[in-house]
Amino acid sequence: MSADLVSRLAAILGPSGLLADEADMASYAIDWRRLFPGRPLCVARPASTAEVSEVVKACRAAGAAIVPQGGNTGLAGGAVPDASGGQVVLSLTRMNKVRAVDPVGLTISADAGCILKVAQDAAAEAGRLLPISLAAEGSATLGGVVSTNAGGVNVVRYGMARALVLGLEVVLADGTIVDMARQLRKDNAGYDLKQLFIGTEGTLGIVTGAVLRLVPRPRHTVTALLSVPSPQAALDLLALAQEELGDTLSAFELMSGYSFDLLKRHLNLTPPIASGDWFVLLEAGASLSGLREAAEAALAAALENGTALDGVIAETGAQATQLWALREHITDGEAREGKSMKHDVSVPIVDVPAFLEAADIAIENGAPGAKVNAFGHLGDGNIHYNVVLAPGQDGAAINTLVHDVVARFAGSISAEHGIGQYRVDELLLRRAPAEIALARTLKTALDPDDFLNPGKVLPAGG
Amino acid sequence: MSADLVSRLAAILGPSGLLADEADMASYAIDWRRLFPGRPLCVARPASTAEVSEVVKACRAAGAAIVPQGGNTGLAGGAVPDASGGQVVLSLTRMNKVRAVDPVGLTISADAGCILKVAQDAAAEAGRLLPISLAAEGSATLGGVVSTNAGGVNVVRYGMARALVLGLEVVLADGTIVDMARQLRKDNAGYDLKQLFIGTEGTLGIVTGAVLRLVPRPRHTVTALLSVPSPQAALDLLALAQEELGDTLSAFELMSGYSFDLLKRHLNLTPPIASGDWFVLLEAGASLSGLREAAEAALAAALENGTALDGVIAETGAQATQLWALREHITDGEAREGKSMKHDVSVPIVDVPAFLEAADIAIENGAPGAKVNAFGHLGDGNIHYNVVLAPGQDGAAINTLVHDVVARFAGSISAEHGIGQYRVDELLLRRAPAEIALARTLKTALDPDDFLNPGKVLPAGG
């Protein structure tokens, strides 16, 4: 049966469209963090939406589950197969074209396998901005960005990926192609069915194309690094920035003093300002002049009233890049320090200081010797609360400690990374039964045979 | 059975919670345009989410369908009962409290029956903006705004209602309360189930509470009226405004010369600028200074290169209100001219000029003597393409003419007003069978007995 399916897929896809050799399939079989090794039956690489539909029908007829995969940059193992050797990886990477850019209507249309960076560049060439910015943008695909409702550093201004999706083209579990790739800013004609496929990690359908919203590209940008005495001071600074800069604020990142210790110790990176217990990196962009003056006035006010201890505004693009490099190397510094448990949590923005305090106490008491490397998107209430383990410490127990505190603040155990296979059990534990039941209703309605990416988001077999 | 249900509901809700007298029920039985007269069995007015759940269970046990209703300001008959006398109107208007405003986290939480204007005012008191602005804001409720994915004049900057919904509290068809009223900006822990209840007009569940996103309130506002030679010139002006003003642009309205004729003829309203064939009303807001200078420069450039023929920027708030009054009275002027067919359509923004030309030709040829009153949200590609009928003309035929042209541009037959009962048949005709089938799958999964608002969006009985 399996051999039959592989031949059938080879007939549909041609020689360049199918990989069945173990060495060829290696990079598709495991996620890039190498936490979730799998073994696919084969890797199907369709070149068109029609081919995707044919692959789905053939796999369905053969009873082989499908695992959709884009750039394979996910952090939750959502795009890799299990170890059974029976699942078919459906890679969208050959469908990689920008279909159209409309600078006046502010849209970009592209295949699901189009690399995010390629789409960003196409928008920039047309003088517009695709405002999704994340570490994996050189490899992540638009289909993956949509299917995982990706976040990144600009969510505070532009929202998650969902907020930018105007249209989708999707293949359902029975192979039906649903073309909703409309270029409309407003469309209330019936249920907005594309929402079903955003952030559901390929478990309800396969995204094959997308129309995303663009925005005008700001002419002026300000990047600033400040040291602050506490998370509460960082929150006060956020309020001040909202007041003075309005919604020009496009990034507001909080980083702990410990994060900066790691940068110095392992990467010899130091900030160009006096140290504090915490740091804030903020960015704002505007078409209007007057941005820099407003930012300078806000910084002066913050230094004057003690909200900030020290601060610098980048004078050049190169300086801005240096400031961002501090933020971007924190994960690297952490990896060099030792084994860590990562947590991608969110709480209501105003509760971030209380959350950090409560979580620190929980770790101090429950896992003495562990070190907390907290940083993330304060402007969204999203903290990467990573814990560097002391020798012999139990990661799972620390995970429970942290997520118990998240629950006390009615927060989320996955703010932007999704559930994948990584947090399926935890989701069942943490979400109310009524929500889990409703999610199952949806999965059963759209994929009754549990054929699309089984075991991701919800347990395999329901 | 019906009398039993009424007594049962009276027992749940108390004397002030149930209306069963015909006179008391009159305003709940028909929409405000008086196009869809219905007759309810009774009107249930619960005071809490728990009561909503009890009402749903009682109606379900008795086999009486439920029609959720907010401010009853919808334009598609989505919130009124049929004429059978057997449906129960569930009015949310007694659940009308603002639950909380968070000016730093930029959220407002409220009951579904909270009036939009009340929520706007609560946000303003906290120095923030709830950026949903529509004609019915003094009566429309947040639950209705969410359930219909309301639009309005600020969509160009802030998106439809969906873009502002952070959390929802919902009652399902079996009475289960699903509390997703989280105050999180980011939450990718499992399916985003609240999306199911946004824009689905109460057919999949009943919204009982909402958490909406607020934005910083712009300190400076610019309102300008310009006359332009053509829709294409208006589009060129939009591109210019995007270039010069960036995403400070919060409204970009197109109005035809005929719209202004109606204003003058019936309401004695005249614009303070030289007439053109078309007019644009634009508004922009920013926290930064320099907005007015940028707007003046853009206007000068537009006059210089012939994109605009004449233009004025409001000097005071009162002048801005006068400019907006022109836009807001167009529907009134149209009503005084005679009977009209209204169309709330959208096409890709860049196709608006070609759409208007093609639709005008279709009307000229297919319905000679009819007059086109076109106006709307050019910045979103959403045109209210209303047609004032000549004596004896057939509205339905004109409707078909217009929507046939919409189809040629891959547009939408309902950009912001929804489907309700008004456009159910047309939706079946205009949407691809795959989309209709998927919508039915969803309806069947969440409301298998067609018990929630039957006959709205999809035909009754599937």
mmCIF file of N, CA and C in Angstrom, chain A residues 376-446:
data_model
loop_
_atom_site.group_PDB
_atom_site.id
_atom_site.type_symbol
_atom_site.label_atom_id
_atom_site.label_comp_id
_atom_site.label_asym_id
_atom_site.label_seq_id
_atom_site.Cartn_x
_atom_site.Cartn_y
_atom_site.Cartn_z
ATOM 1 N N GLY A 376 11.346 39.966 26.082
ATOM 2 C CA GLY A 376 10.228 39.784 25.157
ATOM 3 C C GLY A 376 9.490 41.066 24.852
ATOM 4 N N HIS A 377 8.259 40.886 24.397
ATOM 5 C CA HIS A 377 7.488 41.967 23.786
ATOM 6 C C HIS A 377 6.548 42.585 24.820
ATOM 7 N N LEU A 378 7.067 43.460 25.672
ATOM 8 C CA LEU A 378 6.241 44.033 26.740
ATOM 9 C C LEU A 378 5.030 44.758 26.159
ATOM 10 N N GLY A 379 5.214 45.389 25.015
ATOM 11 C CA GLY A 379 4.105 46.114 24.386
ATOM 12 C C GLY A 379 2.921 45.223 24.059
ATOM 13 N N ASP A 380 3.123 43.919 24.018
ATOM 14 C CA ASP A 380 2.041 42.951 23.773
ATOM 15 C C ASP A 380 1.760 42.076 24.987
ATOM 16 N N GLY A 381 2.453 42.288 26.100
ATOM 17 C CA GLY A 381 2.286 41.400 27.260
ATOM 18 C C GLY A 381 2.883 40.020 27.047
ATOM 19 N N ASN A 382 3.760 39.886 26.069
ATOM 20 C CA ASN A 382 4.325 38.581 25.697
ATOM 21 C C ASN A 382 5.775 38.482 26.184
ATOM 22 N N ILE A 383 6.012 37.620 27.168
ATOM 23 C CA ILE A 383 7.343 37.471 27.745
ATOM 24 C C ILE A 383 7.903 36.087 27.425
ATOM 25 N N HIS A 384 9.128 36.065 26.923
ATOM 26 C CA HIS A 384 9.838 34.797 26.795
ATOM 27 C C HIS A 384 10.532 34.565 28.142
ATOM 28 N N TYR A 385 9.840 33.812 28.990
ATOM 29 C CA TYR A 385 10.313 33.606 30.359
ATOM 30 C C TYR A 385 11.106 32.306 30.392
ATOM 31 N N ASN A 386 12.369 32.417 29.983
ATOM 32 C CA ASN A 386 13.212 31.225 29.861
ATOM 33 C C ASN A 386 13.988 30.988 31.149
ATOM 34 N N VAL A 387 14.155 29.728 31.488
ATOM 35 C CA VAL A 387 14.804 29.389 32.749
ATOM 36 C C VAL A 387 16.027 28.498 32.469
ATOM 37 N N VAL A 388 17.216 29.020 32.806
ATOM 38 C CA VAL A 388 18.442 28.244 32.633
ATOM 39 C C VAL A 388 18.585 27.310 33.841
ATOM 40 N N LEU A 389 18.637 26.015 33.561
ATOM 41 C CA LEU A 389 18.582 25.016 34.617
ATOM 42 C C LEU A 389 19.908 24.901 35.363
ATOM 43 N N ALA A 390 19.822 24.673 36.664
ATOM 44 C CA ALA A 390 20.995 24.255 37.436
ATOM 45 C C ALA A 390 21.216 22.759 37.154
ATOM 46 N N PRO A 391 22.449 22.279 37.377
ATOM 47 C CA PRO A 391 22.723 20.870 37.065
ATOM 48 C C PRO A 391 21.712 19.940 37.755
ATOM 49 N N GLY A 392 21.205 18.970 36.985
ATOM 50 C CA GLY A 392 20.321 17.960 37.555
ATOM 51 C C GLY A 392 18.873 18.381 37.704
ATOM 52 N N GLN A 393 18.554 19.661 37.317
ATOM 53 C CA GLN A 393 17.171 20.116 37.515
ATOM 54 C C GLN A 393 16.205 19.546 36.481
ATOM 55 N N ASP A 394 14.949 19.413 36.903
ATOM 56 C CA ASP A 394 13.906 18.810 36.086
ATOM 57 C C ASP A 394 13.157 19.903 35.305
ATOM 58 N N GLY A 395 13.361 19.903 33.990
ATOM 59 C CA GLY A 395 12.729 20.920 33.148
ATOM 60 C C GLY A 395 11.220 20.892 33.222
ATOM 61 N N ALA A 396 10.635 19.710 33.246
ATOM 62 C CA ALA A 396 9.174 19.581 33.242
ATOM 63 C C ALA A 396 8.565 20.225 34.490
ATOM 64 N N ALA A 397 9.225 20.038 35.618
ATOM 65 C CA ALA A 397 8.704 20.613 36.867
ATOM 66 C C ALA A 397 8.748 22.144 36.807
ATOM 67 N N ILE A 398 9.815 22.670 36.217
ATOM 68 C CA ILE A 398 9.943 24.131 36.082
ATOM 69 C C ILE A 398 8.864 24.673 35.140
ATOM 70 N N ASN A 399 8.633 23.931 34.086
ATOM 71 C CA ASN A 399 7.575 24.282 33.149
ATOM 72 C C ASN A 399 6.230 24.410 33.878
ATOM 73 N N THR A 400 5.935 23.459 34.724
ATOM 74 C CA THR A 400 4.685 23.503 35.480
ATOM 75 C C THR A 400 4.642 24.710 36.418
ATOM 76 N N LEU A 401 5.758 24.973 37.099
ATOM 77 C CA LEU A 401 5.826 26.137 37.991
ATOM 78 C C LEU A 401 5.461 27.422 37.241
ATOM 79 N N VAL A 402 6.086 27.606 36.074
ATOM 80 C CA VAL A 402 5.880 28.851 35.315
ATOM 81 C C VAL A 402 4.440 28.938 34.805
ATOM 82 N N HIS A 403 3.953 27.855 34.235
ATOM 83 C CA HIS A 403 2.607 27.913 33.653
ATOM 84 C C HIS A 403 1.516 27.992 34.723
ATOM 85 N N ASP A 404 1.801 27.493 35.934
ATOM 86 C CA ASP A 404 0.858 27.708 37.036
ATOM 87 C C ASP A 404 0.712 29.199 37.336
ATOM 88 N N VAL A 405 1.820 29.929 37.286
ATOM 89 C CA VAL A 405 1.753 31.377 37.531
ATOM 90 C C VAL A 405 1.012 32.067 36.387
ATOM 91 N N VAL A 406 1.273 31.616 35.156
ATOM 92 C CA VAL A 406 0.548 32.179 34.001
ATOM 93 C C VAL A 406 -0.968 32.023 34.214
ATOM 94 N N ALA A 407 -1.372 30.851 34.693
ATOM 95 C CA ALA A 407 -2.802 30.594 34.903
ATOM 96 C C ALA A 407 -3.392 31.572 35.913
ATOM 97 N N ARG A 408 -2.601 31.923 36.943
ATOM 98 C CA ARG A 408 -3.113 32.858 37.952
ATOM 99 C C ARG A 408 -3.415 34.226 37.362
ATOM 100 N N PHE A 409 -2.736 34.572 36.275
ATOM 101 C CA PHE A 409 -2.979 35.873 35.633
ATOM 102 C C PHE A 409 -3.856 35.742 34.382
ATOM 103 N N ALA A 410 -4.537 34.602 34.245
ATOM 104 C CA ALA A 410 -5.406 34.364 33.089
ATOM 105 C C ALA A 410 -4.646 34.608 31.783
ATOM 106 N N GLY A 411 -3.430 34.093 31.741
ATOM 107 C CA GLY A 411 -2.588 34.306 30.574
ATOM 108 C C GLY A 411 -2.613 33.142 29.602
ATOM 109 N N SER A 412 -1.689 33.165 28.661
ATOM 110 C CA SER A 412 -1.604 32.126 27.632
ATOM 111 C C SER A 412 -0.268 31.399 27.731
ATOM 112 N N ILE A 413 -0.290 30.076 27.548
ATOM 113 C CA ILE A 413 0.951 29.292 27.581
ATOM 114 C C ILE A 413 1.649 29.289 26.226
ATOM 115 N N SER A 414 1.020 29.876 25.216
ATOM 116 C CA SER A 414 1.705 30.050 23.949
ATOM 117 C C SER A 414 1.230 31.334 23.292
ATOM 118 N N ALA A 415 1.994 32.383 23.489
ATOM 119 C CA ALA A 415 1.581 33.687 22.968
ATOM 120 C C ALA A 415 1.750 33.755 21.462
ATOM 121 N N GLU A 416 2.888 33.251 20.953
ATOM 122 C CA GLU A 416 3.102 33.367 19.514
ATOM 123 C C GLU A 416 3.660 32.110 18.853
ATOM 124 N N HIS A 417 4.183 31.162 19.603
ATOM 125 C CA HIS A 417 4.829 30.006 18.971
ATOM 126 C C HIS A 417 3.869 28.888 18.582
ATOM 127 N N GLY A 418 2.651 28.926 19.079
ATOM 128 C CA GLY A 418 1.679 27.887 18.743
ATOM 129 C C GLY A 418 1.813 26.657 19.624
ATOM 130 N N ILE A 419 1.037 25.634 19.304
ATOM 131 C CA ILE A 419 0.981 24.421 20.117
ATOM 132 C C ILE A 419 1.779 23.287 19.476
ATOM 133 N N GLY A 420 1.643 23.127 18.151
ATOM 134 C CA GLY A 420 2.358 22.059 17.453
ATOM 135 C C GLY A 420 2.136 20.725 18.128
ATOM 136 N N GLN A 421 3.217 19.955 18.274
ATOM 137 C CA GLN A 421 3.126 18.737 19.081
ATOM 138 C C GLN A 421 3.700 18.963 20.475
ATOM 139 N N TYR A 422 4.371 20.128 20.630
ATOM 140 C CA TYR A 422 5.126 20.430 21.843
ATOM 141 C C TYR A 422 4.226 20.599 23.064
ATOM 142 N N ARG A 423 3.111 21.288 22.880
ATOM 143 C CA ARG A 423 2.319 21.667 24.047
ATOM 144 C C ARG A 423 0.890 21.112 24.001
ATOM 145 N N VAL A 424 0.697 20.024 23.276
ATOM 146 C CA VAL A 424 -0.642 19.438 23.151
ATOM 147 C C VAL A 424 -1.197 19.016 24.517
ATOM 148 N N ASP A 425 -0.397 18.303 25.279
ATOM 149 C CA ASP A 425 -0.874 17.824 26.580
ATOM 150 C C ASP A 425 -1.163 18.981 27.530
ATOM 151 N N GLU A 426 -0.263 19.959 27.489
ATOM 152 C CA GLU A 426 -0.465 21.125 28.359
ATOM 153 C C GLU A 426 -1.721 21.900 27.994
ATOM 154 N N LEU A 427 -1.987 22.008 26.698
ATOM 155 C CA LEU A 427 -3.176 22.741 26.284
ATOM 156 C C LEU A 427 -4.429 22.082 26.861
ATOM 157 N N LEU A 428 -4.473 20.764 26.792
ATOM 158 C CA LEU A 428 -5.621 20.032 27.337
ATOM 159 C C LEU A 428 -5.805 20.332 28.821
ATOM 160 N N LEU A 429 -4.690 20.497 29.488
ATOM 161 C CA LEU A 429 -4.694 20.729 30.926
ATOM 162 C C LEU A 429 -5.103 22.154 31.264
ATOM 163 N N ARG A 430 -4.664 23.097 30.419
ATOM 164 C CA ARG A 430 -4.780 24.506 30.788
ATOM 165 C C ARG A 430 -6.031 25.189 30.255
ATOM 166 N N ARG A 431 -6.566 24.699 29.142
ATOM 167 C CA ARG A 431 -7.741 25.354 28.574
ATOM 168 C C ARG A 431 -9.007 24.762 29.181
ATOM 169 N N ALA A 432 -10.045 25.587 29.285
ATOM 170 C CA ALA A 432 -11.317 25.121 29.842
ATOM 171 C C ALA A 432 -11.883 24.007 28.962
ATOM 172 N N PRO A 433 -12.516 23.010 29.581
ATOM 173 C CA PRO A 433 -13.099 21.900 28.813
ATOM 174 C C PRO A 433 -14.048 22.374 27.710
ATOM 175 N N ALA A 434 -14.785 23.445 27.943
ATOM 176 C CA ALA A 434 -15.724 23.929 26.920
ATOM 177 C C ALA A 434 -14.970 24.370 25.660
ATOM 178 N N GLU A 435 -13.782 24.945 25.842
ATOM 179 C CA GLU A 435 -13.006 25.377 24.668
ATOM 180 C C GLU A 435 -12.406 24.183 23.945
ATOM 181 N N ILE A 436 -11.907 23.219 24.703
ATOM 182 C CA ILE A 436 -11.343 22.014 24.076
ATOM 183 C C ILE A 436 -12.437 21.278 23.301
ATOM 184 N N ALA A 437 -13.617 21.184 23.905
ATOM 185 C CA ALA A 437 -14.729 20.495 23.235
ATOM 186 C C ALA A 437 -15.085 21.196 21.927
ATOM 187 N N LEU A 438 -15.104 22.523 21.966
ATOM 188 C CA LEU A 438 -15.452 23.286 20.764
ATOM 189 C C LEU A 438 -14.376 23.102 19.684
ATOM 190 N N ALA A 439 -13.120 23.083 20.104
ATOM 191 C CA ALA A 439 -12.031 22.852 19.143
ATOM 192 C C ALA A 439 -12.187 21.471 18.496
ATOM 193 N N ARG A 440 -12.541 20.487 19.295
ATOM 194 C CA ARG A 440 -12.731 19.133 18.747
ATOM 195 C C ARG A 440 -13.905 19.094 17.773
ATOM 196 N N THR A 441 -14.970 19.816 18.108
ATOM 197 C CA THR A 441 -16.117 19.888 17.198
ATOM 198 C C THR A 441 -15.673 20.391 15.827
ATOM 199 N N LEU A 442 -14.834 21.410 15.855
ATOM 200 C CA LEU A 442 -14.348 22.022 14.622
ATOM 201 C C LEU A 442 -13.472 21.033 13.841
ATOM 202 N N LYS A 443 -12.551 20.397 14.549
ATOM 203 C CA LYS A 443 -11.647 19.443 13.901
ATOM 204 C C LYS A 443 -12.462 18.295 13.283
ATOM 205 N N THR A 444 -13.417 17.779 14.015
ATOM 206 C CA THR A 444 -14.230 16.672 13.517
ATOM 207 C C THR A 444 -15.049 17.093 12.295
ATOM 208 N N ALA A 445 -15.526 18.322 12.308
ATOM 209 C CA ALA A 445 -16.352 18.789 11.185
ATOM 210 C C ALA A 445 -15.521 18.930 9.909
ATOM 211 N N LEU A 446 -14.291 19.446 10.044
ATOM 212 C CA LEU A 446 -13.503 19.736 8.845
ATOM 213 C C LEU A 446 -12.579 18.601 8.443
#
